[in-house]
CSV table of C-alpha atoms in Angstrom, one decimal:
chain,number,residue,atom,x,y,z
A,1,UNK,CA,103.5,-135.5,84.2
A,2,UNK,CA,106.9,-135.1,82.4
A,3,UNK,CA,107.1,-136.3,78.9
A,4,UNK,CA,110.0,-138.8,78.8
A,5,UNK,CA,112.0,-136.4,76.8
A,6,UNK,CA,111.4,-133.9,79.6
A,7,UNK,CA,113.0,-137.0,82.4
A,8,UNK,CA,116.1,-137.4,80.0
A,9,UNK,CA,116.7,-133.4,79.8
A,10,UNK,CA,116.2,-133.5,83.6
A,11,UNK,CA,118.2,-136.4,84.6
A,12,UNK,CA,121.0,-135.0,81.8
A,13,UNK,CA,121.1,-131.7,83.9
A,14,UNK,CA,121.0,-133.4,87.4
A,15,UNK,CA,124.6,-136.1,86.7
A,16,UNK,CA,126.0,-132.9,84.5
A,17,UNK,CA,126.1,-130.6,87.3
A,18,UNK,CA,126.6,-133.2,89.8
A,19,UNK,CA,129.6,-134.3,87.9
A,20,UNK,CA,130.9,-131.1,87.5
A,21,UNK,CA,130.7,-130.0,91.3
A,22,UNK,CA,131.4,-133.6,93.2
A,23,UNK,CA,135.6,-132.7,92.9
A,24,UNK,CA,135.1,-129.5,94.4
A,25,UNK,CA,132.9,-130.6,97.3
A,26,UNK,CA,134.2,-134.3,98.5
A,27,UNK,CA,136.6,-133.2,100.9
A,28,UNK,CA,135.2,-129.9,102.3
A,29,UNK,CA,132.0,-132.6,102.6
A,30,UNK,CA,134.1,-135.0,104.4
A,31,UNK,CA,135.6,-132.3,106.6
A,32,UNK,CA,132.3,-131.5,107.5
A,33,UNK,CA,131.1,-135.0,108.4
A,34,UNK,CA,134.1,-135.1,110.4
A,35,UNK,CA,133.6,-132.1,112.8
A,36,UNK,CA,130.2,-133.2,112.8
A,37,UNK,CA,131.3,-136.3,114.1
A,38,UNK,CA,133.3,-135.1,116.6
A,39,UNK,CA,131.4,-132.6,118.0
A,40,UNK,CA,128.0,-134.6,117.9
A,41,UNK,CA,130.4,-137.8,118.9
A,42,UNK,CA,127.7,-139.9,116.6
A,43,UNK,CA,128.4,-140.6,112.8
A,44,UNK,CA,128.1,-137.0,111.1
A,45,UNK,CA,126.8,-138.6,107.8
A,46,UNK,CA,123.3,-138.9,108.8
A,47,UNK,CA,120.8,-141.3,107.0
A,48,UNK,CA,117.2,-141.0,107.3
A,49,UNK,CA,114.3,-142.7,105.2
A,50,UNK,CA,112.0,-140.5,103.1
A,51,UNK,CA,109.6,-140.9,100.4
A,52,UNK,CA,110.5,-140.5,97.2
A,53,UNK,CA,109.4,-140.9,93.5
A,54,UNK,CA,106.4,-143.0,93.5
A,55,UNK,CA,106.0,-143.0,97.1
A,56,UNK,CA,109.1,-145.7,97.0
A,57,UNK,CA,111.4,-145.0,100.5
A,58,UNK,CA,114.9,-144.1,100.0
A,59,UNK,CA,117.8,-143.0,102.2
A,60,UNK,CA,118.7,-139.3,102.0
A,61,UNK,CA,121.8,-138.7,103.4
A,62,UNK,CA,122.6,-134.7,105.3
A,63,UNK,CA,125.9,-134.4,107.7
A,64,UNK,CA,124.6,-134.2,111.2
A,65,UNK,CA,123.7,-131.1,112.9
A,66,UNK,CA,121.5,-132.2,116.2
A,67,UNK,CA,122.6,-134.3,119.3
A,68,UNK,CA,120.8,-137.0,120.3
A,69,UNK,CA,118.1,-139.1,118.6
A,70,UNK,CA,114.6,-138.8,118.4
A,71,UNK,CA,113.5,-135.4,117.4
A,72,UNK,CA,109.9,-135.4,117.0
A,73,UNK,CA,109.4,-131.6,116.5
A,74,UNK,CA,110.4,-128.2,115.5
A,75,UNK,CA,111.2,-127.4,119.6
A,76,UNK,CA,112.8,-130.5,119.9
A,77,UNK,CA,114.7,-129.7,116.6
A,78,UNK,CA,116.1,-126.7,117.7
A,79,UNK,CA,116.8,-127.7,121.7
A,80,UNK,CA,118.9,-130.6,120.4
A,81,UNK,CA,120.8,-127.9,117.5
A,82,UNK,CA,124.4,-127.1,118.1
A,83,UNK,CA,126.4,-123.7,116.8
A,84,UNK,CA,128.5,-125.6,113.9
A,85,UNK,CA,124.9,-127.4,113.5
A,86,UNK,CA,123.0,-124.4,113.6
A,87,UNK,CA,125.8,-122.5,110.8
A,88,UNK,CA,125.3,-125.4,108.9
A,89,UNK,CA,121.5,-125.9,108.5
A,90,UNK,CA,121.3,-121.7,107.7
A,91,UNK,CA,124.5,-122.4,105.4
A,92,UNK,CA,122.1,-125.4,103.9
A,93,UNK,CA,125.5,-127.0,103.7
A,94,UNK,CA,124.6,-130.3,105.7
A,95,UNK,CA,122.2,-131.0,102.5
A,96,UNK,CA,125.9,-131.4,100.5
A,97,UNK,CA,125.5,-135.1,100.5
A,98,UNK,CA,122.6,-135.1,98.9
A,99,UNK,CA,124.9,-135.2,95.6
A,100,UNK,CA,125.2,-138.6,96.0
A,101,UNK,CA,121.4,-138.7,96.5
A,102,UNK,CA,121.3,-137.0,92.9
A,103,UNK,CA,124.0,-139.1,91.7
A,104,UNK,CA,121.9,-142.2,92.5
A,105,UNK,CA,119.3,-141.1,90.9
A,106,UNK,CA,117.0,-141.3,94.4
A,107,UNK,CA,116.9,-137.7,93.9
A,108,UNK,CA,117.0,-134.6,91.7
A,109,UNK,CA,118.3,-130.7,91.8
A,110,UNK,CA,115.0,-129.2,91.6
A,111,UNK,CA,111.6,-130.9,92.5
A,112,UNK,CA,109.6,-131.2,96.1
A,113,UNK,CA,112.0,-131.4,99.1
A,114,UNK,CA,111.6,-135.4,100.5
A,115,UNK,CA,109.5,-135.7,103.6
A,116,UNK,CA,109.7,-138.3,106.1
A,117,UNK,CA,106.8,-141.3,106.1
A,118,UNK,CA,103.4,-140.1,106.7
A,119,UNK,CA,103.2,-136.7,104.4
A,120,UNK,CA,103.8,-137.1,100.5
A,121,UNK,CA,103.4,-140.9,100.8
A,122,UNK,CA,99.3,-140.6,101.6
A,123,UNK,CA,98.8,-138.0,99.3
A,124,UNK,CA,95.3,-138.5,97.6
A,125,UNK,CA,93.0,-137.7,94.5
A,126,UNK,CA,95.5,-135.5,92.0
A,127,UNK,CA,97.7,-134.8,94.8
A,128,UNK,CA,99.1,-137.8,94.0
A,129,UNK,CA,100.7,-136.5,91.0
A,130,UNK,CA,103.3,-135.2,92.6
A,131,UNK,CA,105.2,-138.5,93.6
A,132,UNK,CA,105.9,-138.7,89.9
A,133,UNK,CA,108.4,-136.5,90.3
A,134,UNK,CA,111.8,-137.5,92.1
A,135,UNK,CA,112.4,-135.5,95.1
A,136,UNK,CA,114.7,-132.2,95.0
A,137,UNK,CA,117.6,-131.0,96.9
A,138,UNK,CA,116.0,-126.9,96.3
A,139,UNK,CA,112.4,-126.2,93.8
A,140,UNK,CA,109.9,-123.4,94.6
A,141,UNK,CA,108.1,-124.6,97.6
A,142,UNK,CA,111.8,-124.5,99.5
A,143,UNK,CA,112.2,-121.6,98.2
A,144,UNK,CA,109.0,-119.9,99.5
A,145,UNK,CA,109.7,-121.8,102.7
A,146,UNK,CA,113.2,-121.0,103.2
A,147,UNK,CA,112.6,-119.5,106.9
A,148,UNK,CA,110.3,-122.2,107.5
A,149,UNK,CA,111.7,-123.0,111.1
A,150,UNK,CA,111.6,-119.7,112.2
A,151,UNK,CA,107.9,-119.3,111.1
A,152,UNK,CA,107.0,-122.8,113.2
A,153,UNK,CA,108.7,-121.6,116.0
A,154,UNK,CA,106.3,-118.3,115.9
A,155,UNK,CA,103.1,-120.6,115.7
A,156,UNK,CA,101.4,-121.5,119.4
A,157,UNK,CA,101.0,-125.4,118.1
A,158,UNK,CA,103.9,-125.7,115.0
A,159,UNK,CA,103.2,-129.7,114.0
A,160,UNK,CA,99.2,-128.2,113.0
A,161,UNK,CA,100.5,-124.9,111.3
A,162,UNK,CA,102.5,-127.2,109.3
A,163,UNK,CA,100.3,-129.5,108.6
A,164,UNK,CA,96.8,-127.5,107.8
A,165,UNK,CA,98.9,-124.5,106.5
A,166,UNK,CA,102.3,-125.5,104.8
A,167,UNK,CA,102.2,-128.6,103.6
A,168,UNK,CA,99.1,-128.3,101.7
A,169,UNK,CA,100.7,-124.8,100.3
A,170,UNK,CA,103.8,-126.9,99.3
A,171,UNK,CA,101.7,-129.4,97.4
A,172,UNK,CA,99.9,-126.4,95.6
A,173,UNK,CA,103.5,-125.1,94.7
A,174,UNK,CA,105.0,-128.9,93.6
A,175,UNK,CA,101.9,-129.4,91.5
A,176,UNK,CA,102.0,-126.1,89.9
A,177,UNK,CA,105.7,-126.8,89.4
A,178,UNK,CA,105.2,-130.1,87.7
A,179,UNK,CA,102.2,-128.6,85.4
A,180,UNK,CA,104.7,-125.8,83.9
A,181,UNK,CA,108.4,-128.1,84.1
A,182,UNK,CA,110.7,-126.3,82.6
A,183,UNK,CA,114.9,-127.1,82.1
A,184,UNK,CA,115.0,-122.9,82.1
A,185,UNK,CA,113.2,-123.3,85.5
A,186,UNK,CA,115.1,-125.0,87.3
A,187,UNK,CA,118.4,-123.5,86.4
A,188,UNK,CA,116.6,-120.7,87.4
A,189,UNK,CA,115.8,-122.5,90.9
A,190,UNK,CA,119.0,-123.6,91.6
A,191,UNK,CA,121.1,-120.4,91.1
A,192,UNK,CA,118.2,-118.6,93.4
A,193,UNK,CA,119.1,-121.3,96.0
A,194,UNK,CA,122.8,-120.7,95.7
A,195,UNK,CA,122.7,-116.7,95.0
A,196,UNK,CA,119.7,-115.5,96.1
C-alpha cells in the first residue's frame, strides 16, 4: 500500500498535469463530443459506472464511439463501432474526459484501468490490494494490453480468454505495480502511453 506521502506525491502529479493540459484539450474535447453526438445522434459524453478505489462506484466519463446501447461483448463491441468511433478508440482519444475523472479525484494518470461491476469489485484474498489504489487513465497492465481487442477477437470464446487469461494477468501486473510505486514510474507510464 502507498505510504501517505506517496498519495500526496501522486495526487500532486495527477491535478499538476491535469491543470496544465485541461486549456489545451476542452474544446478539441468538446468538438469531439459533438461529432460524436451527431453522428451517434445520442449524447457523445458517455457515462458509465465502474469500480473504483476501494471498490466504491464512480462515473467515468469517455466520448461515445458505438451506436446503440447494450454491448455485452467484444463482437457486439465492435459490430456496434463506427469509423470516427473506431479512429477514436485506436487514437485513445474518447478516454480525454477522463481529466475530469482525474480532476475529481475518482481517478488517477497511472494505476489499473476501471472495470465495470463484477471484476475488480470481488477481488479476494491479497488481490484485494489493489482497490487501494484509485483507478488510472494508462499503468502497465494497459500498456501490455494495448491490442487487447484485437487479441479477443482472435480467441474462439473472448468473455473466457479474458477472464481465465487477462484479467488475472492484469491483477498480477496492478499488484506488482503497487508493490514497487514509483513517481519516476509513472511519468515513465504516461509518456509511453503518449509516445510510445
Amino acid at each position: 500500500m502507498l505510504t501517505r506521502k506517496q498519495q500526496h506525491r501522486k495526487r500532486f502529479f495527477d491535478l499538476t498535469v491535469t491543470l496544465l493540459l485541461l486549456p489545451f484539450v476542452i474544446i478539441p474535447v468538446l468538438l469531439l463530443i459533438l461529432i460524436a453526438s451527431l453522428v451517434t445522434k445520442a449524447n457523445g459524453l458517455f457515462v458509465q459506472t465502474r469500480i473504483g478505489q476501494f471498490g466504491k462506484p464512480f462515473r467515468l466519463y469517455k466520448i461515445r464511439t458505438l451506436r446503440g446501447v447494450g454491448h455485452t461483448d467484444i463482437v457486439a463491441i465492435k459490430s456496434s463501432e463506427f469509423p470516427f468511433g473506431s479512429w477514436l478508440r485506436r487514437s485513445k482519444l474518447d478516454e480525454l474526459p477522463q481529466l475530469l475523472n482525474v480532476l475529481k479525484g475518482d481517478m488517477s494518470w497511472v494505476g489499473p484501468r476501471p472495470d465495470v461491476p463484477g471484476y475488480a469489485d470481488v477481488l479476494e484474498g491479497d488481490d484485494r490490494m489493489i482497490l487501494n489504489l484509485k483507478p488510472g487513465i494508462t499503468g502497465p497492465a494497459t500498456l501490455k494490453y494495448k491490442d487487447e481487442e484485437v487479441l479477443l477477437l482472435q480467441q474462439p470464446n473472448p468473455l473466457e480468454y479474458n477472464d481465465t487469461v487477462i484479467w488475472p494477468d492484469k491483477v498480477k501486473l496492478n499488484k506488482l505495480y503497487m508493490k514497487h510505486w514509483s513517481l519516476k514510474r509513472d511519468v515513465g507510464y504516461v509518456f509511453q502511453s503518449v509516445f510510445g
